[in-house]
Short mmCIF file of C-alpha atoms in Angstrom, two decimals:
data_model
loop_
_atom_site.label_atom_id
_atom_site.label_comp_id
_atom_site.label_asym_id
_atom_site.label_seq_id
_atom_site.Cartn_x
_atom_site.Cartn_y
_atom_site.Cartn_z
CA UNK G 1 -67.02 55.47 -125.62
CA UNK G 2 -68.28 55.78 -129.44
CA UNK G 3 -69.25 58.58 -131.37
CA UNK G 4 -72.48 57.68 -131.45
CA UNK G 5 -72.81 57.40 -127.48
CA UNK G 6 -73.93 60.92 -127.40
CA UNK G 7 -72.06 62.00 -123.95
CA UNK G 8 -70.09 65.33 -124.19
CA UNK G 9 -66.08 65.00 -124.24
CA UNK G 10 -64.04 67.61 -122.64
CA UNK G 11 -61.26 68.87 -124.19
CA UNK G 12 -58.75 70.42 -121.26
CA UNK G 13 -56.12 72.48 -122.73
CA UNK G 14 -54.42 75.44 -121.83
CA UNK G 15 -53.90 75.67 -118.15
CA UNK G 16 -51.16 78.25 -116.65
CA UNK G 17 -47.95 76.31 -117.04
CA UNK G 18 -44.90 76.98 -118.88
CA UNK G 19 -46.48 74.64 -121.35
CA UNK G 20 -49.60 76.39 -121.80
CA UNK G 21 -48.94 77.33 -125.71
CA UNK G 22 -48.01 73.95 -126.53
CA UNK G 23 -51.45 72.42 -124.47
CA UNK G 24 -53.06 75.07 -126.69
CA UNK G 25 -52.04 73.40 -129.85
CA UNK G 26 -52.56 70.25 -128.50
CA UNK G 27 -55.96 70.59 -127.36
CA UNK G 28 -56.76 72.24 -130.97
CA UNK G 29 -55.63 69.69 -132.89
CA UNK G 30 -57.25 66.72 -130.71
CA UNK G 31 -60.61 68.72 -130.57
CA UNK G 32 -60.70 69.35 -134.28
CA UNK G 33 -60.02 65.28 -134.98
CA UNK G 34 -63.09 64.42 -132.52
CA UNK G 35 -65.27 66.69 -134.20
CA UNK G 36 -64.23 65.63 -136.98
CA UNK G 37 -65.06 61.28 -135.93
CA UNK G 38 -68.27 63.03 -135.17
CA UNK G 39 -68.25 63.41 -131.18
CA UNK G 40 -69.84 66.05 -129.14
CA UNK G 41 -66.58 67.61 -127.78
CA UNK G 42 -66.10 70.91 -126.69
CA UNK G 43 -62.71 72.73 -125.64
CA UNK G 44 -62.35 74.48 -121.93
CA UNK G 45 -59.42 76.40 -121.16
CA UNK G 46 -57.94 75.47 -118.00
CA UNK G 47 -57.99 77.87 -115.45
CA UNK G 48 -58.59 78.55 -111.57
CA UNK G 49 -62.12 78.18 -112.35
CA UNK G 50 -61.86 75.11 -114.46
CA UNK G 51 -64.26 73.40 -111.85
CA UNK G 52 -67.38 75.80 -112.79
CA UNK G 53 -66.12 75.82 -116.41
CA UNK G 54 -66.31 71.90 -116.49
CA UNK G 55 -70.33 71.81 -114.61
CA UNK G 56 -71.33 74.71 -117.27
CA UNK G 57 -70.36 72.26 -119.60
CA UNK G 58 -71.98 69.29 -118.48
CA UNK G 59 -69.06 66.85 -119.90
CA UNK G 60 -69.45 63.47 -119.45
CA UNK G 61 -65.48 62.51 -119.77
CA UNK G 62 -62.54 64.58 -120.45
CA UNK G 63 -59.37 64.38 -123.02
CA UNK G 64 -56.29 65.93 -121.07
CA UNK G 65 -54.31 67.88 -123.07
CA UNK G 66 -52.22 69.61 -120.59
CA UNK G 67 -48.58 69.75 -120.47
CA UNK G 68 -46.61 70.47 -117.07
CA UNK G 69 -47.87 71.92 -113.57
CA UNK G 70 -51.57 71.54 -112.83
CA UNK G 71 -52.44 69.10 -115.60
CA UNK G 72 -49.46 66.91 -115.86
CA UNK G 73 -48.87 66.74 -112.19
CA UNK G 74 -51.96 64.61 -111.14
CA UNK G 75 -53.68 67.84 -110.31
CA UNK G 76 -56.40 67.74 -112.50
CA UNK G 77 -56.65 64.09 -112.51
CA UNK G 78 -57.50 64.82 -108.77
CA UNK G 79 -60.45 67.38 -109.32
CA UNK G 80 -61.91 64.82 -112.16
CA UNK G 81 -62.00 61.45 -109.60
CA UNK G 82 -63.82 64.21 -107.29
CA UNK G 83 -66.17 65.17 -109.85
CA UNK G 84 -66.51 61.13 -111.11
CA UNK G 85 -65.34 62.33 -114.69
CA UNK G 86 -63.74 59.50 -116.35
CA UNK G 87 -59.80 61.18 -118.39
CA UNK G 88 -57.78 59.73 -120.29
CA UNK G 89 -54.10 58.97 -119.22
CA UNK G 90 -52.55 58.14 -116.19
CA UNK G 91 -54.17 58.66 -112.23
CA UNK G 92 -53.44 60.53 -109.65
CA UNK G 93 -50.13 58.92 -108.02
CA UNK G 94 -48.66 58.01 -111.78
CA UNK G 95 -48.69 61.40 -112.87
CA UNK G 96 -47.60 63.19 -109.80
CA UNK G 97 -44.71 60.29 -110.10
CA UNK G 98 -43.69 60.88 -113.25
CA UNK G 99 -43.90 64.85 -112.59
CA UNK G 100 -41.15 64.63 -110.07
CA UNK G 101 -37.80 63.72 -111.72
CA UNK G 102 -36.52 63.10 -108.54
CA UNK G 103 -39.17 60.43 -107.01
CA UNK G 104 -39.71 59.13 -110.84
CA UNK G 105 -35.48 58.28 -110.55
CA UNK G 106 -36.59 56.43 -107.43
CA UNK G 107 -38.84 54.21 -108.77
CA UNK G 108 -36.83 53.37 -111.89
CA UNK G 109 -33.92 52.54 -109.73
CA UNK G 110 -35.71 50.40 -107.64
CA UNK G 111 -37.36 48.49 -111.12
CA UNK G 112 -33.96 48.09 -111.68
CA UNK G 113 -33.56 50.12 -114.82
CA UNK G 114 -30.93 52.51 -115.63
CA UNK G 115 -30.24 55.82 -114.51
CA UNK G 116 -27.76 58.49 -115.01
CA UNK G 117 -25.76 59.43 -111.79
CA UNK G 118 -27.47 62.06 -109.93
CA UNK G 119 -27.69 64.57 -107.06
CA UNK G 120 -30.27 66.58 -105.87
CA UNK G 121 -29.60 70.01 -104.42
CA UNK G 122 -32.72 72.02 -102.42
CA UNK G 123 -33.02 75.78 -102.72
CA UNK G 124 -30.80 77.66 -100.25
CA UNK G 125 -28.46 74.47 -99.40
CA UNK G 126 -24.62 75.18 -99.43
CA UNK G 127 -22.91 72.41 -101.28
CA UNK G 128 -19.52 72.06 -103.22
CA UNK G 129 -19.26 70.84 -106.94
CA UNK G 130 -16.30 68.76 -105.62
CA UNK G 131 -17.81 66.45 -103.63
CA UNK G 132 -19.94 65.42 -107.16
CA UNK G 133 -19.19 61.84 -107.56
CA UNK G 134 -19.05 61.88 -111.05
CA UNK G 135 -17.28 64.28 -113.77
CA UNK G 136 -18.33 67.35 -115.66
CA UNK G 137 -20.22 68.08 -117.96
CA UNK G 138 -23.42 67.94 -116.41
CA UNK G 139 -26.91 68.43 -116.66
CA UNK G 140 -28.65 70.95 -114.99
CA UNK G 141 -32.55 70.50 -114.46
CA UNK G 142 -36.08 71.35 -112.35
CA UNK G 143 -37.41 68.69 -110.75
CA UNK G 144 -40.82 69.51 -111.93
CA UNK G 145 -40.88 70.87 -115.42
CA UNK G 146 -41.47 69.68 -118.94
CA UNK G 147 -40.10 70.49 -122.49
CA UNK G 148 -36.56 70.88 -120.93
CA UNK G 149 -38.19 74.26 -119.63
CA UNK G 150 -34.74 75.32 -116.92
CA UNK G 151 -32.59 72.72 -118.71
CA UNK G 152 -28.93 73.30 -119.02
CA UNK G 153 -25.78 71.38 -119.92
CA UNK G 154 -22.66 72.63 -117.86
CA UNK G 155 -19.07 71.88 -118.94
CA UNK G 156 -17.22 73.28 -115.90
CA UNK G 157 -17.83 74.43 -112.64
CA UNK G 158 -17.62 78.11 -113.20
CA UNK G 159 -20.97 77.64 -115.27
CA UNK G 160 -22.67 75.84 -112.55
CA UNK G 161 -24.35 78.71 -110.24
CA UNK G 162 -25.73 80.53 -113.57
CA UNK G 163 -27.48 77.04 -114.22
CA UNK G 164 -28.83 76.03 -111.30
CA UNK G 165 -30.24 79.86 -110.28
CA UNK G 166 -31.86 79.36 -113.93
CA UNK G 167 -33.58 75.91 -112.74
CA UNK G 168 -34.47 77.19 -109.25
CA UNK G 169 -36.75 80.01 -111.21
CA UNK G 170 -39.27 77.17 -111.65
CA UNK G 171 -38.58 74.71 -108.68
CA UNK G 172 -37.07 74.46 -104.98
CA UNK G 173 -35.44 71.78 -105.85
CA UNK G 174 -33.42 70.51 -108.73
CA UNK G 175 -31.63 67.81 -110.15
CA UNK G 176 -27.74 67.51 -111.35
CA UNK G 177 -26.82 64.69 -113.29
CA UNK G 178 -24.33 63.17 -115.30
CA UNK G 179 -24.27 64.18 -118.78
CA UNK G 180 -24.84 60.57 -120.76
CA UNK G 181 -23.89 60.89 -124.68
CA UNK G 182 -25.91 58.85 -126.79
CA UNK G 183 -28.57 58.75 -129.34
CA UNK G 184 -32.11 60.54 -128.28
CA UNK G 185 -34.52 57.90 -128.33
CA UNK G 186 -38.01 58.02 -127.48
CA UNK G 187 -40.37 55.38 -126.53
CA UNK G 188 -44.54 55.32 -127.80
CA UNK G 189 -46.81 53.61 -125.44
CA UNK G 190 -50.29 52.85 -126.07
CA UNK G 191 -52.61 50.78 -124.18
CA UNK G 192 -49.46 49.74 -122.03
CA UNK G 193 -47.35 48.36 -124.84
CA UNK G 194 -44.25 49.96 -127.19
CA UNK G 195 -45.82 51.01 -130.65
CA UNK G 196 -42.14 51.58 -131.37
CA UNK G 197 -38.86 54.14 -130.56
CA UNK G 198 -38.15 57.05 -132.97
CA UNK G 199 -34.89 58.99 -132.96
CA UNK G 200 -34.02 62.70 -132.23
CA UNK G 201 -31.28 64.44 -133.97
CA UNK G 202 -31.74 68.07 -132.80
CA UNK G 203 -29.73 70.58 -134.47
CA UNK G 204 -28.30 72.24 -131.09
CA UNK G 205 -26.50 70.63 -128.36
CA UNK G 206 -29.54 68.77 -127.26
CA UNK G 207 -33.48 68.50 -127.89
CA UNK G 208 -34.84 71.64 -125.76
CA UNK G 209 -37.94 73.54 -125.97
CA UNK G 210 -36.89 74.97 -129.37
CA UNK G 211 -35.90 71.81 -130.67
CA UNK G 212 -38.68 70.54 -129.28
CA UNK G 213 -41.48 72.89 -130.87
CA UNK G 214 -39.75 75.23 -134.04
CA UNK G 215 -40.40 73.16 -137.39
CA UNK G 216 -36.60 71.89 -138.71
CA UNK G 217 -34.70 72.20 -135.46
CA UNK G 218 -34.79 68.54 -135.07
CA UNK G 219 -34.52 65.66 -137.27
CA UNK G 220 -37.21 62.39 -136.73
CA UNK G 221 -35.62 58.85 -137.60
CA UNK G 222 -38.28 56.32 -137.45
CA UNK G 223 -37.48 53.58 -136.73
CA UNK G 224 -34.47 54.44 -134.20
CA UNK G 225 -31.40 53.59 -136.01
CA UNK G 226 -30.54 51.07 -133.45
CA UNK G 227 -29.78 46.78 -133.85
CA UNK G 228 -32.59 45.44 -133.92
CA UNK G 229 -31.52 43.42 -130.01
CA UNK G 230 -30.70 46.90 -129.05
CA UNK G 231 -34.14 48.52 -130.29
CA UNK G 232 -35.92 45.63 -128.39
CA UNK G 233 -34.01 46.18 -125.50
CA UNK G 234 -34.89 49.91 -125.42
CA UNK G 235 -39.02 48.89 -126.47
CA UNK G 236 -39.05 46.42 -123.38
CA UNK G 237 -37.48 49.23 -121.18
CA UNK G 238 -40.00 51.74 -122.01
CA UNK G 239 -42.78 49.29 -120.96
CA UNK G 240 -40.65 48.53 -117.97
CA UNK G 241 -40.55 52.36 -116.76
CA UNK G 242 -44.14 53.18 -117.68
CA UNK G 243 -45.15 50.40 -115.36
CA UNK G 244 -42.74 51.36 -112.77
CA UNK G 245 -44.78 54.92 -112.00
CA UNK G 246 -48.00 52.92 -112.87
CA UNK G 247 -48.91 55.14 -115.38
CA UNK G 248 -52.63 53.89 -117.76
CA UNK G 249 -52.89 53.56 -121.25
CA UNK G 250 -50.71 55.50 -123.41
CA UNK G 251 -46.77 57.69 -122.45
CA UNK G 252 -43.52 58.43 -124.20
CA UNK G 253 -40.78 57.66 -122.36
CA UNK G 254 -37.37 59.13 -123.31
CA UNK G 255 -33.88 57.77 -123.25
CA UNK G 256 -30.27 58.57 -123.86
CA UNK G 257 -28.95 54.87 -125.66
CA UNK G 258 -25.35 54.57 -126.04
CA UNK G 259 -22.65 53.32 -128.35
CA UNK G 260 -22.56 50.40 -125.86
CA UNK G 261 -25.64 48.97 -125.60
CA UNK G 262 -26.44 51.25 -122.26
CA UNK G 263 -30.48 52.81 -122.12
CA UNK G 264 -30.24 55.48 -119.76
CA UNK G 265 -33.98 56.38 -118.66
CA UNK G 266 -34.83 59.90 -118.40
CA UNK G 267 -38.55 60.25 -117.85
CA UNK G 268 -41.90 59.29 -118.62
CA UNK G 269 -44.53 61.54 -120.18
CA UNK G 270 -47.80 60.83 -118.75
CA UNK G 271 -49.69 63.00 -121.55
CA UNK G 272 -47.25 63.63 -124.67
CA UNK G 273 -47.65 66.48 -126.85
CA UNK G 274 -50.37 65.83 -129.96
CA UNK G 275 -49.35 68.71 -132.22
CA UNK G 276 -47.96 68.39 -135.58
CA UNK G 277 -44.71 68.17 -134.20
CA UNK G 278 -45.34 65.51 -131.47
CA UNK G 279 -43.48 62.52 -131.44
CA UNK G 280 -46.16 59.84 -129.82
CA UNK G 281 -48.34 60.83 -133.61
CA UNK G 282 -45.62 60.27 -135.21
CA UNK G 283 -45.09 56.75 -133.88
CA UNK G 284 -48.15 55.96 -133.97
CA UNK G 285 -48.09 56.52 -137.53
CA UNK G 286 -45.20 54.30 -138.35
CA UNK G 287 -47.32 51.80 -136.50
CA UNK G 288 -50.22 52.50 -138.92
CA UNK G 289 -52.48 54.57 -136.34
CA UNK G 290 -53.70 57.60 -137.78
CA UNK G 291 -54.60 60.81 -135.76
CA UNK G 292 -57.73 60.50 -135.58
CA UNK G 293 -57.68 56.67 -134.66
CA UNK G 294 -54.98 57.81 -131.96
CA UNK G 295 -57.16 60.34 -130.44
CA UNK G 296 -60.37 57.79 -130.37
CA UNK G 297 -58.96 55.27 -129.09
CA UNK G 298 -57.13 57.29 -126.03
CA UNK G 299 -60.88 58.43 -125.23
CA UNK G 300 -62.46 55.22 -125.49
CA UNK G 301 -60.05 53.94 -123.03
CA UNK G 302 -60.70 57.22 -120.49
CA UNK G 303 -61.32 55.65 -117.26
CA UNK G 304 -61.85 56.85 -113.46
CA UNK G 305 -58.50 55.41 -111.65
CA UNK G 306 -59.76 55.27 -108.01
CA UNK G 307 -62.60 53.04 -107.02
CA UNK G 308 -65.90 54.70 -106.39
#
């Protein structure tokens, strides 16, 4: 898709998550750069009537800029393949994959990539912190959320109930995992290859939401201060775990890399942030993609997944 094709781009933002502020800023700043290439594009707030809002419109293909339940979660993807509106990022099953920490774990495992240890404890099950078969500290998380929304890092068991009633406020079940220590580093993908790894240094314990979205709570190293077999290592593992979920077209996938050489997946983000603040821009950049090149080439590529 051009400018010049003349078809009306959807700009999905918003939705009801706990990500809904970030999609907001998102979706502004990718609908002000297609405007600004000179495409009809138009933004719709994502809501239970997103259906109705999206015929009023009359798009012709849609930019998701959702974060979290409902957009992230292969959700929406699902309404568009109904409605036979091509979107950009991953289908259906890649999204819903990578949505579930727990199934997403799964499929790295079996790709042979590498995981922290893990457990997975369901809402309501009785369980004892002593039969964990690896130490404290830990990390506490929802199995479906983004932006480390429910995320905690426990040091002892006397702190564990407080953190997991905390993570079961967004999901019945939720993960507990070893805590890894190593160097943030997160992964760019675009059109199914690494554009290249840039490091977090957050200024609290670890890169949460605040970290995540408050200008000067974390520090960006690009490139990843890593040797340079060790930054290739962590590139080719990126592409490795964006395949494993079969996720299309662009992600950021995020790791924990230790002092021995060790790249600890965490997850895959089927559609990364695009504000000022977002990391996949930021690669992109070091790579020599602008913005606005970012954003037109993600639409370009927006594609119906399932055979018609």
């Amino acid at each position: 898709m051009t400018s010049s094709d003349n078809k009306k781009i959807g700009v999905l933002m918003g939705g009801f998550s706990a990500e809904r502020e970030v999609s907001l800023k998102s979706g502004a700043a990718v609908l002000k750069a297609l405007v600004g290439l000179g495409y009809n594009a138009v933004g719709i707030d994502v809501d239970r009537n997103v259906a109705t809002k999206i015929v009023a419109e009359g798009i012709n293909a849609a930019f998701i800029a959702l974060h979290g339940r409902y957009g992230e979660d292969g959700a929406i993807q699902g309404l568009l393949e109904l409605m036979a509106i091509p979107y950009t990022g991953s289908g259906v099953l890649a999204s819903a994959l990578a949505m579930n920490k727990i199934f997403a774990k799964q499929a790295f495992q079996a790709a042979g990539l590498t995981v922290a240890p893990y457990r997975v404890v369901c809402r309501g099950e009785v369980f004892d912190a002593k039969t964990f078969t690896f130490p404290f500290p830990v990390v506490v998380k929802p199995s479906q959320e983004g932006s480390s929304v429910g995320v905690s890092i426990v040091r002892q068991e006397s702190e564990l109930e407080a953190a997991m009633q905390d993570a079961f406020k967004y999901d019945r079940e939720i993960l507990i995992e070893q805590f890894i220590k190593g160097a943030e580093v997160q992964v760019g993908i675009l059109e199914d290859k690494a554009l290249g790894a840039i490091e977090i240094v957050p200024k609290k314990e670890f890169y949460d939401f605040e970290a995540k979205y408050s200008p000067g709570m974390a520090e960006h190293i690009l490139p990843a201060r890593l040797p340079a077999d060790l930054y290739e290592k962590v590139l080719r593992a990126g592409e490795e775990g964006h395949r494993a979920l079969g996720c299309s077209g662009y992600s950021r996938v995020d790791f924990l890399v230790t002092t021995e050489g060790l790249c600890y997946i965490l997850e895959v983000n089927t559609l990364p942030g695009m504000t000022d603040l977002s990391l996949l821009p930021e690669i992109a950049r070091g790579s020599g993609i602008e913005f606005g090149e970012l954003v037109e080439r993600l639409i370009s590529a927006a594609t119906l997944k399932i055979a018609q």
